[in-house]
Coordinates of C-alpha atoms in Angstrom, one line a residue:
X1 CA 88.1 -85.6 -21.2
X2 CA 86.2 -82.8 -19.4
X3 CA 82.9 -84.8 -20.0
X4 CA 84.5 -87.9 -18.5
X5 CA 85.7 -85.9 -15.4
X6 CA 82.2 -84.7 -14.9
X7 CA 80.8 -88.2 -15.1
X8 CA 83.3 -89.2 -12.4
X9 CA 82.0 -86.6 -10.0
X10 CA 80.5 -89.2 -7.7
X11 CA 84.0 -90.5 -7.0
X12 CA 85.1 -87.1 -5.7
X13 CA 83.8 -87.6 -2.1
X14 CA 85.6 -91.0 -1.9
X15 CA 88.9 -89.5 -3.1
X16 CA 88.4 -86.6 -0.7
X17 CA 87.8 -88.9 2.3
X18 CA 90.7 -91.2 1.5
X19 CA 93.2 -88.3 1.1
X20 CA 91.8 -86.5 4.1
X21 CA 92.0 -89.6 6.3
X22 CA 95.6 -90.2 5.2
X23 CA 96.6 -86.7 6.2
X24 CA 94.8 -86.9 9.4
X25 CA 96.7 -90.1 10.4
X26 CA 99.9 -88.2 9.7
X27 CA 98.7 -85.2 11.7
X28 CA 97.9 -87.4 14.7
X29 CA 101.1 -89.2 14.5
X30 CA 99.5 -92.6 13.7
X31 CA 101.4 -92.6 10.5
X32 CA 105.0 -91.7 11.0
X33 CA 106.9 -88.8 9.3
X34 CA 110.7 -88.5 9.6
X35 CA 112.1 -85.1 10.5
X36 CA 115.8 -84.1 10.1
X37 CA 118.3 -82.0 12.0
X38 CA 119.4 -80.2 8.8
X39 CA 117.4 -78.1 6.3
X40 CA 115.0 -80.0 4.0
X41 CA 113.0 -77.7 1.7
X42 CA 109.9 -79.1 0.0
X43 CA 108.6 -77.4 -3.2
X44 CA 105.2 -78.7 -4.1
X45 CA 101.6 -78.0 -4.9
X46 CA 98.1 -79.2 -4.3
X47 CA 97.3 -79.4 -8.0
X48 CA 98.3 -81.9 -10.6
X49 CA 101.2 -80.0 -12.2
X50 CA 101.5 -76.8 -14.1
X51 CA 102.4 -74.5 -11.1
X52 CA 106.1 -73.8 -11.9
X53 CA 107.9 -76.1 -9.5
X54 CA 111.0 -76.5 -11.7
X55 CA 111.8 -72.8 -12.0
X56 CA 111.1 -72.4 -8.3
X57 CA 113.7 -75.1 -7.4
X58 CA 116.1 -73.4 -9.8
X59 CA 115.5 -70.1 -8.0
X60 CA 116.3 -71.7 -4.6
X61 CA 119.5 -73.2 -6.0
X62 CA 120.6 -69.8 -7.1
X63 CA 119.7 -68.3 -3.8
X64 CA 121.4 -70.9 -1.6
X65 CA 124.3 -72.4 -3.6
X66 CA 126.9 -70.0 -2.3
X67 CA 126.3 -70.8 1.4
X68 CA 125.3 -74.5 1.4
X69 CA 126.3 -77.8 -0.1
X70 CA 123.1 -78.5 -2.0
X71 CA 121.3 -81.5 -3.3
X72 CA 118.0 -81.9 -5.1
X73 CA 115.9 -85.0 -4.7
X74 CA 113.1 -85.8 -7.1
X75 CA 111.0 -88.8 -7.8
X76 CA 112.1 -88.8 -11.4
X77 CA 108.7 -89.0 -13.0
X78 CA 108.6 -91.0 -16.2
X79 CA 112.2 -92.3 -16.0
X80 CA 113.1 -95.7 -17.3
X81 CA 114.9 -96.6 -14.0
X82 CA 113.9 -97.4 -10.4
X83 CA 115.4 -96.7 -7.0
X84 CA 118.1 -94.2 -6.0
X85 CA 120.1 -92.7 -8.9
X86 CA 122.5 -89.8 -8.9
X87 CA 123.1 -87.7 -12.0
X88 CA 126.5 -88.2 -13.7
X89 CA 127.9 -87.5 -17.2
X90 CA 126.4 -90.9 -18.2
X91 CA 122.8 -90.2 -17.2
X92 CA 120.1 -89.0 -19.5
X93 CA 116.7 -87.5 -19.3
X94 CA 115.4 -91.0 -20.0
X95 CA 117.2 -92.6 -17.0
X96 CA 116.9 -89.6 -14.6
X97 CA 113.7 -87.9 -15.6
X98 CA 113.5 -84.7 -17.6
X99 CA 113.2 -82.2 -14.7
X100 CA 116.1 -83.5 -12.6
X101 CA 118.2 -83.8 -15.7
X102 CA 117.5 -80.2 -16.4
X103 CA 118.8 -79.3 -12.9
X104 CA 121.9 -81.3 -13.6
X105 CA 122.4 -79.8 -17.0
X106 CA 122.3 -76.3 -15.6
X107 CA 123.8 -76.6 -12.1
X108 CA 126.0 -79.7 -12.0
X109 CA 128.9 -77.6 -10.6
X110 CA 126.7 -76.3 -7.8
X111 CA 124.3 -79.1 -6.7
X112 CA 124.1 -82.9 -6.4
X113 CA 121.1 -84.1 -8.3
X114 CA 119.4 -87.4 -7.4
X115 CA 116.2 -89.3 -7.8
X116 CA 114.4 -91.8 -5.7
X117 CA 110.7 -92.7 -5.3
X118 CA 111.3 -93.3 -1.6
X119 CA 112.3 -89.9 -0.4
X120 CA 113.5 -91.1 3.1
X121 CA 115.8 -93.6 1.4
X122 CA 117.1 -91.0 -1.1
X123 CA 117.9 -88.6 1.7
X124 CA 119.8 -91.3 3.6
X125 CA 121.8 -92.1 0.5
X126 CA 122.7 -88.5 -0.1
X127 CA 123.8 -88.0 3.5
X128 CA 126.2 -91.0 3.2
X129 CA 128.1 -89.2 0.5
X130 CA 131.7 -88.2 1.3
X131 CA 130.8 -84.6 0.5
X132 CA 127.3 -84.9 2.0
X133 CA 124.8 -82.1 1.3
X134 CA 123.8 -79.9 4.3
X135 CA 120.6 -78.8 2.6
X136 CA 118.3 -80.9 0.4
X137 CA 115.6 -79.5 -1.9
X138 CA 112.7 -81.9 -2.5
X139 CA 111.0 -81.4 -5.8
X140 CA 107.3 -82.2 -5.9
X141 CA 107.0 -83.8 -2.5
X142 CA 104.2 -81.9 -0.7
X143 CA 102.1 -85.1 -0.6
X144 CA 105.1 -87.3 0.4
X145 CA 104.5 -87.1 4.1
X146 CA 106.9 -89.8 5.1
X147 CA 109.4 -87.0 5.1
X148 CA 108.6 -84.0 7.4
X149 CA 110.4 -81.2 5.6
X150 CA 111.6 -78.3 7.7
X151 CA 110.3 -75.8 5.1
X152 CA 107.3 -76.3 2.9
X153 CA 106.8 -73.9 -0.1
X154 CA 103.5 -74.4 -1.8
X155 CA 102.8 -73.1 -5.3
X156 CA 99.5 -72.3 -6.9
X157 CA 99.0 -70.9 -10.4
X158 CA 97.3 -67.5 -10.8
X159 CA 95.1 -69.0 -13.6
X160 CA 94.2 -72.1 -11.6
X161 CA 94.2 -71.3 -7.9
X162 CA 93.7 -74.2 -5.5
X163 CA 91.1 -72.1 -3.7
X164 CA 88.8 -72.4 -6.7
X165 CA 89.3 -76.1 -7.3
X166 CA 88.2 -79.5 -6.0
X167 CA 89.9 -82.9 -5.7
X168 CA 90.4 -85.5 -8.4
X169 CA 89.0 -86.9 -10.5
X170 CA 86.7 -84.1 -11.5
X171 CA 89.0 -81.4 -10.2
X172 CA 92.8 -81.1 -10.2
X173 CA 93.6 -81.2 -6.5
X174 CA 95.7 -84.1 -5.2
X175 CA 94.3 -83.6 -1.7
X176 CA 91.7 -81.3 0.0
X177 CA 92.4 -77.6 0.1
X178 CA 93.0 -77.8 3.9
X179 CA 96.4 -79.3 3.1
X180 CA 97.7 -75.8 2.3
X181 CA 97.9 -75.2 6.0
X182 CA 101.1 -77.3 6.1
X183 CA 102.9 -74.7 4.0
X184 CA 105.2 -72.1 5.4
X185 CA 105.3 -70.0 2.2
X186 CA 102.6 -69.9 -0.5
X187 CA 103.6 -68.5 -3.9
X188 CA 101.0 -67.5 -6.5
X189 CA 102.9 -68.3 -9.7
X190 CA 102.6 -67.3 -13.4
X191 CA 100.9 -64.0 -12.6
X192 CA 100.3 -61.7 -15.6
X193 CA 102.6 -58.7 -15.9
X194 CA 101.3 -55.8 -13.9
X195 CA 98.9 -57.7 -11.7
X196 CA 97.1 -55.1 -9.6
X197 CA 97.2 -54.7 -5.9
X198 CA 93.5 -55.2 -5.8
X199 CA 93.9 -58.5 -7.5
X200 CA 96.6 -59.6 -5.1
X201 CA 94.5 -58.6 -2.1
X202 CA 91.6 -60.6 -3.5
X203 CA 93.7 -63.7 -3.9
X204 CA 95.3 -63.3 -0.5
X205 CA 91.9 -63.1 1.1
X206 CA 90.8 -66.2 -0.8
X207 CA 93.9 -68.1 0.4
X208 CA 93.2 -66.8 4.0
X209 CA 96.8 -67.6 5.2
X210 CA 97.5 -68.6 8.8
X211 CA 99.6 -66.3 11.0
X212 CA 102.7 -68.3 10.3
X213 CA 102.3 -68.2 6.6
X214 CA 103.5 -65.6 4.0
X215 CA 102.0 -65.2 0.5
X216 CA 104.1 -64.0 -2.4
X217 CA 103.4 -63.4 -6.1
X218 CA 105.6 -64.4 -9.0
X219 CA 105.8 -64.0 -12.7
X220 CA 107.7 -65.8 -15.5
X221 CA 110.6 -64.1 -17.2
X222 CA 111.3 -65.4 -20.7
X223 CA 114.6 -65.1 -22.4
X224 CA 114.9 -63.0 -25.5
X225 CA 117.1 -65.7 -27.0
X226 CA 116.8 -69.4 -27.6
X227 CA 119.6 -71.9 -27.1
X228 CA 120.9 -75.2 -28.3
X229 CA 124.0 -77.0 -27.0
X230 CA 126.1 -75.2 -29.7
X231 CA 124.2 -72.1 -30.8
X232 CA 122.3 -69.0 -29.5
X233 CA 119.7 -67.1 -31.6
X234 CA 117.4 -64.2 -30.8
X235 CA 113.9 -65.5 -30.9
X236 CA 112.7 -62.5 -33.0
X237 CA 115.0 -63.8 -35.8
X238 CA 113.0 -67.0 -36.1
X239 CA 110.1 -66.5 -38.4
X240 CA 108.3 -68.8 -38.5
X241 CA 109.1 -71.8 -36.2
X242 CA 107.4 -74.8 -34.7
X243 CA 106.7 -74.6 -31.0
X244 CA 106.7 -78.0 -29.3
X245 CA 105.4 -78.3 -25.7
X246 CA 105.0 -81.3 -23.4
X247 CA 104.0 -79.4 -20.3
X248 CA 100.9 -79.2 -18.1
X249 CA 99.9 -75.6 -19.0
X250 CA 101.5 -74.0 -22.1
X251 CA 99.1 -71.0 -22.0
X252 CA 101.5 -68.5 -20.4
X253 CA 104.1 -69.4 -23.0
X254 CA 101.7 -68.9 -25.9
X255 CA 100.5 -65.6 -24.5
X256 CA 104.2 -64.5 -24.2
X257 CA 104.9 -65.5 -27.8
X258 CA 101.8 -63.8 -29.1
X259 CA 102.7 -60.5 -27.3
X260 CA 106.1 -60.9 -28.8
X261 CA 104.7 -61.1 -32.3
X262 CA 106.2 -64.5 -33.0
X263 CA 105.0 -66.5 -35.9
X264 CA 104.7 -70.2 -35.1
X265 CA 102.7 -73.4 -35.2
X266 CA 102.1 -75.2 -32.0
X267 CA 102.4 -78.9 -31.5
X268 CA 101.0 -79.6 -28.0
X269 CA 101.6 -82.8 -26.1
X270 CA 100.7 -83.9 -22.6
X271 CA 102.9 -83.2 -19.7
X272 CA 106.1 -85.4 -19.6
X273 CA 105.2 -86.8 -23.0
X274 CA 107.3 -89.7 -24.2
X275 CA 108.0 -88.8 -27.8
X276 CA 107.4 -91.8 -30.1
X277 CA 109.2 -92.6 -33.3
X278 CA 106.1 -91.3 -35.2
X279 CA 106.4 -88.0 -33.3
X280 CA 110.1 -87.7 -34.1
X281 CA 109.4 -88.3 -37.8
X282 CA 106.9 -85.4 -37.7
X283 CA 109.4 -83.1 -36.1
X284 CA 112.1 -84.1 -38.6
X285 CA 110.1 -82.4 -41.3
X286 CA 110.2 -79.0 -39.4
X287 CA 112.7 -76.4 -40.2
X288 CA 113.2 -74.8 -36.8
X289 CA 111.8 -76.2 -33.5
X290 CA 111.6 -74.1 -30.3
X291 CA 110.6 -76.0 -27.2
X292 CA 110.7 -75.7 -23.4
X293 CA 113.9 -76.5 -21.5
X294 CA 112.3 -79.6 -20.0
X295 CA 111.2 -81.0 -23.4
X296 CA 114.6 -80.1 -24.9
X297 CA 116.3 -82.5 -22.4
X298 CA 114.4 -85.4 -24.0
X299 CA 114.4 -84.3 -27.6
X300 CA 118.1 -83.4 -27.9
X301 CA 119.0 -87.1 -27.7
X302 CA 117.7 -87.4 -31.3
X303 CA 120.6 -86.6 -33.7
X304 CA 118.2 -85.9 -36.5
X305 CA 116.8 -82.9 -34.6
X306 CA 120.0 -81.4 -33.1
X307 CA 120.6 -78.8 -35.9
X308 CA 117.1 -77.4 -35.7
X309 CA 116.2 -77.8 -32.0
X310 CA 116.3 -74.9 -29.5
X311 CA 114.9 -74.2 -26.1
X312 CA 113.5 -71.0 -24.5
X313 CA 114.7 -70.6 -20.9
X314 CA 112.4 -69.2 -18.2
X315 CA 113.1 -67.9 -14.7
X316 CA 110.9 -67.1 -11.8
X317 CA 110.7 -63.5 -10.7
X318 CA 109.2 -63.0 -7.3
X319 CA 107.7 -59.7 -6.2
X320 CA 109.3 -58.5 -3.0
X321 CA 112.1 -61.0 -3.6
X322 CA 114.3 -59.5 -0.9
X323 CA 111.5 -60.4 1.7
X324 CA 111.1 -63.8 0.2
X325 CA 114.8 -64.5 0.2
X326 CA 115.1 -63.3 3.8
X327 CA 112.2 -65.5 4.9
X328 CA 113.7 -68.6 3.2
X329 CA 117.1 -68.0 4.8
X330 CA 115.4 -67.4 8.2
X331 CA 113.5 -70.7 8.0
X332 CA 116.7 -72.5 6.8
X333 CA 118.6 -71.2 9.9
X334 CA 115.7 -72.4 12.1
X335 CA 116.2 -75.9 10.9
X336 CA 119.7 -76.4 12.4

């Protein structure tokens, strides 16, 4: 795959110019963005996945749910449906998409969860609800410029900073690095424990934020327990187990388990992997399976796995969280 990407390097300038021109047309107003008189928060990245958007959306839900009627709106990547769809007791990860279904599974009492490829249409549908949301969080919509979000939060992974990358197909960027200037807040995610002040200064200098931008650093907090719909176990009691991941970057999880002294075999699949019948047959032979919360949403539908399948929750911990929280709330108030 890396060799193929290298071969495709001549395509990089073409991709760069196409995405640069598209953004320029929006910047000049020749392509239209729709702004809103209520808060719309966009959580996104420049890279192709693996920056921690899902735990960031969950962080924002926890931060804002007491003061606002919330909705999340996602594209619903990999779902078997099209158009606008709201999460209900009858929806599944297959019909809604694994990440929005995770939001519904965890926060259904606190947030309306919906999906729509066309974000403008999705927002209008949500605002027609009897109990309409007064704040909408857009998941992975930084490049969806038909909507002009009031607040843009851009994520970049510590191990794969956008400042060190180039655009597709050789690199991982969906658009040129200059797109970061649209962000109000930039969060460097998945930082190692105890990242030094020198390192943070180096990264901030590389990002070179504008005067209106703030840079924060975050780490992943892993639960000491794993969960199923009916059982909770301490992860240290599981020896050995099979780790199943279908995420863009499992490296931080592997590093955590290794530090924890866990004994496991790792079955690694691509991001948003659709598990085939052959995959399930392999998993049926395993004694205990630990997976990510996102993968659990898809795998738990298989009855043959339910007695052996657990997920390991994660949360985002932001350094200077009080400053981050205050900044988000300040920006939200400015959208009214």
